[in-house]
Coordinates of C-alpha atoms and ligand atoms in Angstrom, one line a residue:
M183 CA -167.7 159.9 206.8
S184 CA -168.8 157.4 203.8
D185 CA -167.5 153.7 204.6
T186 CA -167.3 153.2 200.8
E187 CA -163.8 153.3 199.5
S188 CA -163.5 156.9 198.0
Y189 CA -162.8 155.6 194.3
L190 CA -166.2 154.3 194.7
Y191 CA -168.4 156.7 196.4
R192 CA -168.8 158.5 192.8
Y193 CA -170.3 158.0 189.3
S194 CA -168.8 155.7 187.1
W195 CA -169.5 157.5 183.7
D196 CA -167.2 160.0 183.1
L197 CA -163.7 158.2 183.2
E198 CA -161.8 161.3 182.6
D199 CA -163.2 163.1 185.8
L200 CA -162.7 159.3 187.7
K201 CA -159.0 160.0 187.1
S202 CA -158.4 163.5 187.8
Y203 CA -160.9 164.4 190.6
P204 CA -159.2 164.6 193.3
W205 CA -159.4 162.7 196.4
S206 CA -156.7 162.2 199.1
T207 CA -158.0 159.6 201.9
H208 CA -159.7 156.2 201.6
Y209 CA -162.8 157.6 203.0
V210 CA -164.5 160.8 201.9
H211 CA -166.4 163.2 204.3
Q212 CA -169.4 165.1 203.5
P213 CA -168.1 168.2 203.0
E214 CA -165.9 166.5 200.3
I215 CA -169.4 164.1 198.8
L216 CA -171.0 167.9 198.5
A217 CA -168.1 169.2 196.8
Y218 CA -168.2 166.3 194.3
L219 CA -171.7 166.6 193.4
R220 CA -171.4 170.2 193.2
H221 CA -168.4 169.5 190.7
V222 CA -170.3 167.1 188.4
V223 CA -173.7 169.7 188.5
D224 CA -171.2 172.5 187.3
K225 CA -169.0 170.4 184.9
F226 CA -172.6 169.1 183.1
D227 CA -174.4 172.6 183.7
L228 CA -177.0 170.6 185.4
R229 CA -178.0 173.5 187.6
K230 CA -180.4 175.0 185.4
Y231 CA -182.9 172.3 185.9
M232 CA -182.9 172.3 189.5
H233 CA -185.3 173.9 191.9
F234 CA -183.7 174.5 195.3
N235 CA -185.3 175.0 198.6
T236 CA -188.7 173.6 196.8
E237 CA -190.4 170.6 199.0
L238 CA -192.5 168.1 197.0
T239 CA -195.9 168.1 199.1
S240 CA -198.0 166.2 197.0
A241 CA -198.8 164.1 194.0
K242 CA -201.6 162.8 192.5
W243 CA -202.1 160.7 189.0
D244 CA -204.3 162.2 186.8
D245 CA -205.8 159.3 184.7
S246 CA -207.8 161.2 182.0
S247 CA -204.5 163.8 181.0
S248 CA -202.2 160.7 182.0
R249 CA -200.2 163.2 183.9
W250 CA -198.9 163.6 187.1
I251 CA -200.2 166.6 189.1
I252 CA -197.4 167.7 191.8
S253 CA -197.8 170.3 194.3
T254 CA -194.8 171.9 195.8
S255 CA -194.0 174.3 199.1
T256 CA -193.3 176.9 196.8
G257 CA -197.3 177.1 195.4
C258 CA -196.1 175.9 192.1
I259 CA -197.8 173.1 190.5
F260 CA -196.2 170.8 187.7
K261 CA -197.9 168.4 185.7
A262 CA -195.7 165.8 184.4
R263 CA -196.1 162.6 182.4
Y264 CA -193.2 161.1 184.4
L265 CA -192.3 161.1 188.3
I266 CA -188.8 160.2 189.1
T267 CA -188.5 160.4 192.9
A268 CA -185.2 160.2 194.5
L269 CA -186.0 160.7 197.8
G270 CA -183.3 159.3 199.8
L271 CA -182.9 155.8 201.5
L272 CA -182.3 157.5 204.9
S273 CA -183.6 161.0 205.3
R274 CA -186.6 160.9 207.0
Q275 CA -185.2 161.6 210.5
N276 CA -186.0 158.9 214.0
L277 CA -186.5 161.4 216.4
P278 CA -187.3 159.5 219.8
N279 CA -190.2 161.6 221.7
F280 CA -188.5 161.2 225.0
E281 CA -190.7 162.3 228.2
G282 CA -189.6 166.0 228.8
I283 CA -188.0 166.7 225.7
N284 CA -189.0 170.4 225.5
D285 CA -187.8 170.6 228.9
F286 CA -184.5 170.6 228.1
T287 CA -183.0 174.3 227.8
G288 CA -179.7 173.3 225.8
E289 CA -179.0 172.7 222.5
M290 CA -180.6 169.6 220.9
Y291 CA -179.5 168.1 217.1
H292 CA -180.4 165.0 215.1
T293 CA -177.5 164.1 212.9
G294 CA -179.4 164.3 209.6
R295 CA -179.6 167.9 210.4
W296 CA -176.4 169.1 211.4
P297 CA -175.8 173.0 211.7
E298 CA -173.0 173.5 209.3
D299 CA -171.2 176.1 211.8
L300 CA -172.0 173.7 215.2
D301 CA -168.8 174.0 218.0
L302 CA -168.7 171.9 220.1
K303 CA -165.3 172.8 222.1
G304 CA -165.5 172.7 225.5
K305 CA -169.3 171.7 225.7
R306 CA -170.6 168.7 228.0
V307 CA -172.5 166.4 224.8
G308 CA -175.0 163.4 225.5
V309 CA -174.9 161.2 222.1
I310 CA -177.9 159.1 221.8
G311 CA -177.6 156.2 219.4
N312 CA -174.4 154.2 218.8
G313 CA -175.0 153.4 214.6
S314 CA -172.8 153.9 212.3
T315 CA -173.7 157.9 212.6
G316 CA -173.5 157.9 216.4
V317 CA -170.1 155.4 216.4
Q318 CA -168.8 158.1 213.9
V319 CA -169.8 161.1 216.0
V320 CA -168.4 159.8 219.4
T321 CA -165.3 159.2 217.4
A322 CA -165.2 162.9 215.9
I323 CA -166.1 165.0 218.9
A324 CA -164.5 162.9 221.9
K325 CA -161.2 164.7 222.1
D326 CA -163.4 168.3 221.8
V327 CA -165.9 168.0 224.3
T328 CA -165.1 168.4 228.3
K329 CA -167.7 165.6 229.1
L330 CA -169.1 163.2 226.6
V331 CA -172.1 160.2 227.8
S332 CA -172.8 158.0 225.0
F333 CA -176.1 156.4 225.5
Q334 CA -176.7 152.8 224.1
R335 CA -179.7 150.6 223.5
N336 CA -177.7 148.1 222.1
P337 CA -173.4 148.0 222.0
Q338 CA -172.9 146.9 218.3
Y339 CA -169.7 145.6 216.6
S340 CA -167.5 148.0 215.0
V341 CA -164.2 147.3 213.1
P342 CA -161.5 149.8 211.9
S343 CA -162.2 151.3 208.8
G344 CA -158.9 151.5 207.5
Q345 CA -159.1 155.2 206.9
G346 CA -156.1 157.6 205.9
P347 CA -154.5 159.2 203.1
V348 CA -154.1 157.5 199.8
T349 CA -150.4 156.9 198.2
D350 CA -150.1 158.3 194.8
E351 CA -148.9 154.5 193.9
Y352 CA -152.6 153.6 194.9
R353 CA -154.0 156.3 193.2
K354 CA -152.2 155.1 189.7
R355 CA -153.3 152.1 190.2
V356 CA -156.5 152.8 190.6
N357 CA -156.6 155.0 187.9
D358 CA -154.9 152.3 185.5
N359 CA -157.4 149.9 186.2
Y360 CA -160.7 151.8 186.6
P361 CA -162.8 150.2 183.7
Q362 CA -162.1 146.7 185.3
I363 CA -162.7 147.9 189.2
W364 CA -166.1 149.4 187.8
E365 CA -167.1 146.2 186.3
D366 CA -166.1 144.0 188.9
A367 CA -167.9 146.4 191.5
K368 CA -171.3 146.2 189.3
D369 CA -171.0 143.0 187.5
Q370 CA -169.4 140.3 189.3
S371 CA -169.8 141.3 193.3
L372 CA -172.5 141.3 195.8
F373 CA -172.0 144.9 197.5
G374 CA -169.9 147.0 195.0
F375 CA -167.8 148.0 197.5
G376 CA -164.6 146.9 195.3
F377 CA -163.5 143.2 196.8
K378 CA -165.0 139.9 195.4
E379 CA -166.7 138.6 198.2
T380 CA -166.0 135.1 199.6
D381 CA -168.0 132.0 200.1
R382 CA -165.3 130.5 202.0
P383 CA -167.0 128.6 205.1
T384 CA -165.9 129.9 208.7
F385 CA -165.0 126.3 209.9
S386 CA -163.2 125.2 206.7
V387 CA -159.9 126.1 208.4
S388 CA -158.3 126.1 211.4
E389 CA -158.3 128.1 214.4
E390 CA -155.1 129.7 214.0
E391 CA -156.4 130.4 210.3
R392 CA -159.1 131.9 211.0
E393 CA -157.4 133.9 213.6
R394 CA -155.2 134.9 210.9
I395 CA -158.0 135.8 208.6
Y396 CA -160.0 137.7 211.1
E397 CA -156.9 139.9 211.8
K398 CA -155.8 140.6 208.2
A399 CA -159.1 142.1 207.8
W400 CA -159.1 144.0 210.9
Q401 CA -155.9 145.8 209.9
K402 CA -157.0 146.4 206.2
G403 CA -160.1 148.0 207.8
G404 CA -163.4 148.2 206.2
G405 CA -166.9 147.1 207.7
F406 CA -168.5 144.8 204.7
R407 CA -164.5 143.8 204.1
F408 CA -164.3 142.5 207.7
M409 CA -168.0 141.0 207.4
F410 CA -168.4 139.5 204.0
E411 CA -164.4 138.9 202.6
T412 CA -162.9 136.8 205.4
F413 CA -165.9 134.0 205.5
G414 CA -169.1 133.3 203.8
D415 CA -171.5 132.5 206.2
I416 CA -171.0 135.1 209.1
S417 CA -174.3 136.6 207.8
V418 CA -176.4 133.1 207.6
D419 CA -174.9 130.9 210.3
E420 CA -174.8 131.6 214.0
A421 CA -172.2 129.4 214.8
A422 CA -170.1 131.4 212.2
N423 CA -171.3 134.8 213.3
N424 CA -170.3 133.8 217.2
A425 CA -166.7 132.9 215.9
A426 CA -166.4 136.3 214.3
T427 CA -168.1 138.1 217.3
D428 CA -165.7 136.4 219.4
F429 CA -162.5 138.1 217.7
I430 CA -164.4 141.8 217.7
K431 CA -165.2 141.3 221.4
R432 CA -161.5 140.2 222.3
K433 CA -160.5 143.3 220.2
I434 CA -163.1 145.6 222.4
T435 CA -161.9 144.5 225.9
T436 CA -158.1 144.8 225.2
T437 CA -158.9 148.0 223.8
V438 CA -161.1 149.6 226.5
K439 CA -159.0 150.0 229.9
D440 CA -162.0 150.1 232.1
P441 CA -163.3 146.8 232.8
E442 CA -166.9 148.6 233.5
K443 CA -167.1 150.7 230.4
A444 CA -165.7 147.5 228.5
R445 CA -168.8 145.5 229.7
K446 CA -171.2 147.8 228.8
L447 CA -169.6 148.6 225.3
L448 CA -169.5 144.2 224.4
P449 CA -172.6 143.5 222.2
T450 CA -174.9 140.7 223.1
Q451 CA -176.8 140.4 220.1
L452 CA -175.7 139.0 216.7
Y453 CA -173.7 140.6 213.9
A454 CA -176.4 141.3 211.5
R455 CA -176.8 144.8 211.6
R456 CA -175.0 146.8 208.7
P457 CA -171.5 146.2 209.3
L458 CA -169.9 149.6 211.4
C459 CA -166.3 150.5 210.8
D460 CA -164.7 153.4 212.9
A461 CA -161.6 155.6 212.6
G462 CA -160.8 154.5 216.7
Y463 CA -164.2 154.6 218.2
Y464 CA -163.1 152.0 221.2
E465 CA -160.2 154.1 222.2
Q466 CA -162.5 156.8 222.9
F467 CA -163.7 155.4 225.8
N468 CA -160.0 155.6 227.7
R469 CA -160.8 159.4 228.0
D470 CA -162.0 160.0 231.0
H471 CA -164.2 162.4 230.6
V472 CA -165.9 160.2 228.0
E473 CA -168.5 157.6 229.5
V474 CA -171.0 155.0 228.3
V475 CA -174.9 154.6 229.3
S476 CA -176.2 151.0 229.2
L477 CA -179.8 151.9 228.2
Q478 CA -180.6 148.3 228.6
E479 CA -179.6 148.1 232.4
T480 CA -180.6 152.2 233.3
P481 CA -183.0 153.4 230.4
I482 CA -183.8 156.8 229.8
T483 CA -186.5 158.2 232.4
R484 CA -187.0 161.2 230.8
V485 CA -185.5 164.7 229.4
T486 CA -184.9 167.4 232.2
S487 CA -184.1 171.1 231.4
K488 CA -180.7 170.2 232.6
G489 CA -180.0 166.8 230.7
I490 CA -181.1 163.1 230.7
A491 CA -182.3 161.5 233.6
T492 CA -182.2 157.4 233.9
S493 CA -183.8 154.7 235.9
D494 CA -180.5 154.9 238.5
G495 CA -181.4 157.8 239.2
A496 CA -178.9 159.8 237.6
E497 CA -179.2 162.8 236.0
H498 CA -176.7 163.7 233.3
E499 CA -176.3 167.2 233.0
L500 CA -175.8 168.3 229.7
D501 CA -175.2 171.4 227.1
V502 CA -175.9 169.5 224.1
I503 CA -178.0 166.4 223.3
I504 CA -176.8 164.9 219.7
F505 CA -180.0 162.3 218.4
A506 CA -177.6 159.8 216.4
T507 CA -181.2 157.8 216.2
G508 CA -180.8 157.2 212.4
F509 CA -183.9 157.5 210.4
D510 CA -187.4 155.8 209.3
A511 CA -185.5 154.6 205.9
V512 CA -186.6 153.4 202.5
D513 CA -190.4 153.8 202.4
G514 CA -190.5 156.3 205.0
S515 CA -189.3 159.3 202.9
Y516 CA -192.3 158.1 200.7
T517 CA -195.1 157.9 203.3
R518 CA -194.8 161.4 204.7
I519 CA -196.1 162.4 201.4
A520 CA -199.3 161.7 199.8
I521 CA -198.3 160.2 196.6
Q522 CA -201.6 159.2 195.1
G523 CA -202.1 156.7 192.3
R524 CA -205.0 155.4 190.3
G525 CA -208.2 155.5 192.1
G526 CA -206.9 158.2 194.6
E527 CA -204.8 155.3 196.5
T528 CA -202.0 156.5 198.3
L529 CA -198.7 154.7 198.4
K530 CA -199.0 154.4 202.1
E531 CA -201.8 153.0 201.9
H532 CA -200.7 150.5 199.1
W533 CA -198.3 149.4 201.5
Q534 CA -200.8 148.3 204.5
P535 CA -201.0 146.1 206.4
Q536 CA -198.2 143.7 204.6
G537 CA -195.2 146.4 204.5
S538 CA -193.8 148.3 201.4
T539 CA -193.6 146.5 198.2
S540 CA -192.4 147.3 194.7
Y541 CA -191.5 145.4 191.2
L542 CA -187.4 145.9 191.3
G543 CA -187.6 148.8 193.8
M544 CA -188.7 151.0 191.1
S545 CA -192.6 150.6 190.0
V546 CA -195.3 150.0 191.9
P547 CA -198.6 149.1 190.3
N548 CA -201.3 151.5 190.1
F549 CA -198.8 154.3 190.3
P550 CA -198.2 154.2 186.4
N551 CA -195.3 156.5 184.8
L552 CA -194.0 156.5 188.8
F553 CA -190.6 155.3 189.0
M554 CA -188.2 155.4 192.5
I555 CA -184.8 155.3 192.8
L556 CA -184.0 153.5 195.9
G557 CA -187.7 152.6 197.0
P558 CA -188.5 149.5 199.2
N559 CA -186.8 146.2 197.8
G560 CA -184.0 147.8 195.4
P561 CA -180.4 146.0 196.0
F562 CA -178.7 146.2 199.4
C563 CA -175.3 147.4 198.3
N564 CA -172.8 150.4 197.8
L565 CA -175.4 153.0 196.3
P566 CA -173.5 155.2 193.7
P567 CA -173.6 152.3 191.1
A568 CA -177.0 150.8 192.6
I569 CA -178.6 154.6 191.8
E570 CA -176.9 154.6 188.2
T571 CA -178.1 151.2 187.3
Q572 CA -181.7 151.9 188.2
V573 CA -181.7 155.7 186.5
E574 CA -180.4 153.6 183.2
F575 CA -183.2 151.3 183.7
I576 CA -185.5 154.0 183.9
S577 CA -184.4 156.7 181.3
D578 CA -184.4 153.1 179.1
I579 CA -187.9 152.2 179.9
I580 CA -189.2 155.8 179.2
E581 CA -187.4 155.6 176.1
E582 CA -188.8 152.3 175.2
A583 CA -192.5 153.8 176.0
E584 CA -192.1 156.9 173.9
R585 CA -190.8 154.9 171.4
R586 CA -194.2 153.2 170.9
C587 CA -195.9 155.7 171.4
N588 CA -194.8 157.6 168.8
K589 CA -194.7 154.6 166.4
G590 CA -198.0 153.9 167.6
L591 CA -197.4 150.8 168.7
N592 CA -199.4 151.7 171.5
G593 CA -202.5 152.2 169.7
A594 CA -204.2 149.4 170.3
A595 CA -203.9 149.5 174.0
V596 CA -205.4 153.3 174.1
L597 CA -208.1 152.4 171.4
S598 CA -209.2 149.0 173.7
G599 CA -210.5 151.2 175.9
H600 CA -207.7 151.2 179.4
I601 CA -207.5 154.6 179.3
N602 CA -211.2 155.1 177.8
G603 CA -210.7 157.1 174.8
A604 CA -209.5 160.1 177.0
V605 CA -207.1 162.5 175.5
A606 CA -205.0 165.1 177.4
E607 CA -205.5 168.0 174.4
A608 CA -207.7 167.4 171.4
G609 CA -206.5 165.1 168.8
H610 CA -203.7 164.0 170.6
S611 CA -202.9 160.2 172.8
P612 CA -202.1 161.7 176.8
G613 CA -199.0 159.8 175.9
P614 CA -197.2 156.6 176.9
V615 CA -198.1 154.6 180.2
V616 CA -195.7 152.4 182.0
E617 CA -196.7 150.5 185.1
A618 CA -195.9 147.5 187.0
K619 CA -198.2 144.4 186.9
S620 CA -199.6 143.0 189.9
T621 CA -198.3 139.5 189.4
A622 CA -195.0 141.1 189.1
E623 CA -195.1 142.8 191.9
E624 CA -196.1 140.2 194.0
E625 CA -193.3 137.8 192.7
W626 CA -190.2 140.3 193.4
T627 CA -191.6 140.6 197.2
K628 CA -192.1 136.8 197.6
L629 CA -188.5 136.6 196.1
C630 CA -187.1 139.3 198.6
D631 CA -188.6 138.0 201.5
D632 CA -186.8 134.3 200.5
L633 CA -184.0 135.9 199.9
S634 CA -183.7 137.4 203.4
A635 CA -185.1 134.1 204.8
N636 CA -182.2 133.1 205.6
S637 CA -180.2 135.9 207.0
L638 CA -179.2 136.4 210.4
F639 CA -179.6 139.8 209.5
R640 CA -183.5 139.5 209.7
K641 CA -183.2 137.9 213.4
T642 CA -181.8 141.4 214.7
D643 CA -183.5 145.1 215.5
S644 CA -182.6 147.3 212.6
W645 CA -183.8 149.8 210.1
I646 CA -182.5 147.0 207.4
F647 CA -186.0 145.3 208.2
G648 CA -188.0 148.7 209.4
S649 CA -187.5 147.5 212.7
N650 CA -186.0 150.6 214.5
V651 CA -189.1 152.6 214.2
S652 CA -191.8 151.8 216.6
G653 CA -195.2 151.0 215.0
K654 CA -193.5 150.3 211.8
K655 CA -194.0 146.4 210.6
H656 CA -190.9 144.4 210.5
A657 CA -190.5 143.2 206.8
V658 CA -188.2 142.9 203.9
L659 CA -186.9 146.0 202.8
F660 CA -184.4 145.1 200.5
Y661 CA -183.3 142.6 197.6
F662 CA -180.5 140.7 199.0
A663 CA -179.1 138.4 196.3
G664 CA -176.4 141.5 195.3
L665 CA -175.9 144.0 192.7
A666 CA -174.4 141.9 190.2
S667 CA -177.5 139.5 190.3
Y668 CA -179.8 142.2 190.3
R669 CA -178.2 144.0 187.1
K670 CA -178.4 140.4 185.7
I671 CA -182.1 140.4 185.9
L672 CA -182.9 144.2 184.8
R673 CA -181.0 143.1 181.8
E674 CA -182.7 140.2 181.3
I675 CA -186.3 141.8 181.7
V676 CA -185.6 144.5 179.2
Q677 CA -184.7 141.6 176.3
E678 CA -188.2 139.8 177.4
N679 CA -189.8 142.8 176.2
Y680 CA -189.9 144.4 179.6
R681 CA -191.2 141.6 181.5
G682 CA -193.2 142.7 184.2
F683 CA -194.4 146.0 182.9
K684 CA -197.8 147.1 181.1
L685 CA -196.9 149.6 178.4
F686 CA -199.8 151.2 176.8
Ligands
LIG876 P1 -179.2 153.6 212.7 O1 -177.8 152.6 212.2 O2 -180.4 153.3 212.5 O3 -179.2 153.7 214.4 C1 -179.7 154.4 215.3 C2 -179.2 154.5 216.9 O4 -180.2 155.2 217.3 C3 -179.1 153.0 217.3 O5 -178.2 152.9 218.1 C4 -180.3 153.0 217.9 O6 -180.2 151.8 218.7 C5 -180.5 154.3 218.5 N1 -181.8 154.5 218.7 C6 -182.7 154.7 218.0 N2 -183.8 155.2 218.7 C7 -183.5 155.1 219.9 C8 -184.2 155.5 221.1 N3 -185.4 155.7 221.5 N4 -183.5 155.4 222.0 C9 -182.2 155.1 222.0 N5 -181.7 154.6 221.5 C10 -182.4 154.6 220.0 O7 -178.9 155.0 212.3 P2 -177.6 155.6 211.6 O8 -177.7 157.2 211.7 O9 -176.3 155.3 212.8 O10 -177.2 154.7 210.5 C11 -177.8 154.7 209.1 C12 -177.2 154.2 208.0 O11 -177.0 155.2 207.7 C13 -176.0 153.6 207.8 O12 -176.5 152.3 208.5 C14 -175.6 153.7 207.0 O13 -175.8 152.7 205.9 C15 -175.5 155.3 206.8 P3 -180.6 150.5 218.6 O14 -179.3 149.9 218.1 O15 -182.0 150.1 217.8 O16 -181.2 150.0 220.0

């Protein structure tokens, strides 16, 4: 289930479709998201441009022809002037290699590769991981299984999502205001979640008023709302953070009836990961057949043929193990593929040892005409509007490069020897080359680093800083000043003749 309100978890550019396409609940589930994407593909007749079951295996920049040479799993080789990657922020699965994992005789699944027809009814199921996904899985399957064991390394804070049916009046209100809603989300807010983040400090109000504000947000629902619409300092001030977590902890202890389960479910860390929300998560632990294992107290020692063994000598017998263990996020989608820029350097090499870098989350020096959608250090926010923002910028810069090339405006650069006079075909220029400057990449990386310096998010281990995968450097992976500010910067860059880019 997406945790962004349905009306903002879609494309913004087709008002008629926005108003007419059906959605019946506040948040859409995966099948509805897929159906929506298929609908857009059909409506705009896009399927003819798509190759399915085709994996990008490598991409190499050829300086002499100014082309990307792109190899795929189907054996096809494509030559392209521009390569735009949309590999996904959260697509490379993180699958811990527990000792004995191959001995397990039951079924094992990672949530990122969920079989469509999986039926867990009547089964004994273990869920490893309790991030956004683990919390949803536990909530969804608890009623169907005969035994559920949630293996938790770090308990997390989760607030109600507010999921439920959308009334006709609500839908009408959204439909009547759609253009304004999008403008506010894209150009007035930090995260594009459909509300204005507050800058009210936690301790600017009395304790009673604070409680009232938290309670109101709890009743309304929404993870980002709770963290960013209640008070403006929860993610930067430890005392403010503690005040919010005290409230959530009280909710956990009053919801979970078994004190031992409640104790294990109480988080000990800061409230500084991606804010979670759920449709009745803590309530599931009131079922007798739902258990929680604290991996801090009793770590997994190995996977056995029958289930999972923990350090207290227990063997949790299971039919199915679900790995809700997340992803090698953001740059993990890139470092697994040999994407080679000028001189044969791969992106993986370019990003070592300092961690992944880019200009605007889209472009990397020495990787000409490569544009990443949601590459490292792009905006941290609701993703559909972030994706649209980047697609629009990339389209514009390519159009500008082509325009300059066609008008001969880049002739000076070609003749000056950057491409060394090389031409792809006799009598023709190899075409435009667009590339981020190294200084622009350095400045953008420093900005992203500085913006995150005071964030409590930086003090906790999560995929947002790359610290969920062993061996991965803990480094900034996002631009944290928000979508509106990011879009403003992009507009300024265009106005300043694509500041930070070289257009040959
Ligand atoms: P997350 O948020 O990265 O959560 C992964 C969970 O798996 C988290 O609870 C981890 O514990 C746990 N984990 C990871 N490795 C292990 C090992 N080796 N042992 C035990 N537990 C482990 O991934 P999600 O799929 O839930 O969500 C990703 C994003 O998708 C989410 O933020 C939304 O943006 C959508 P930890 O807390 O690190 O101790």
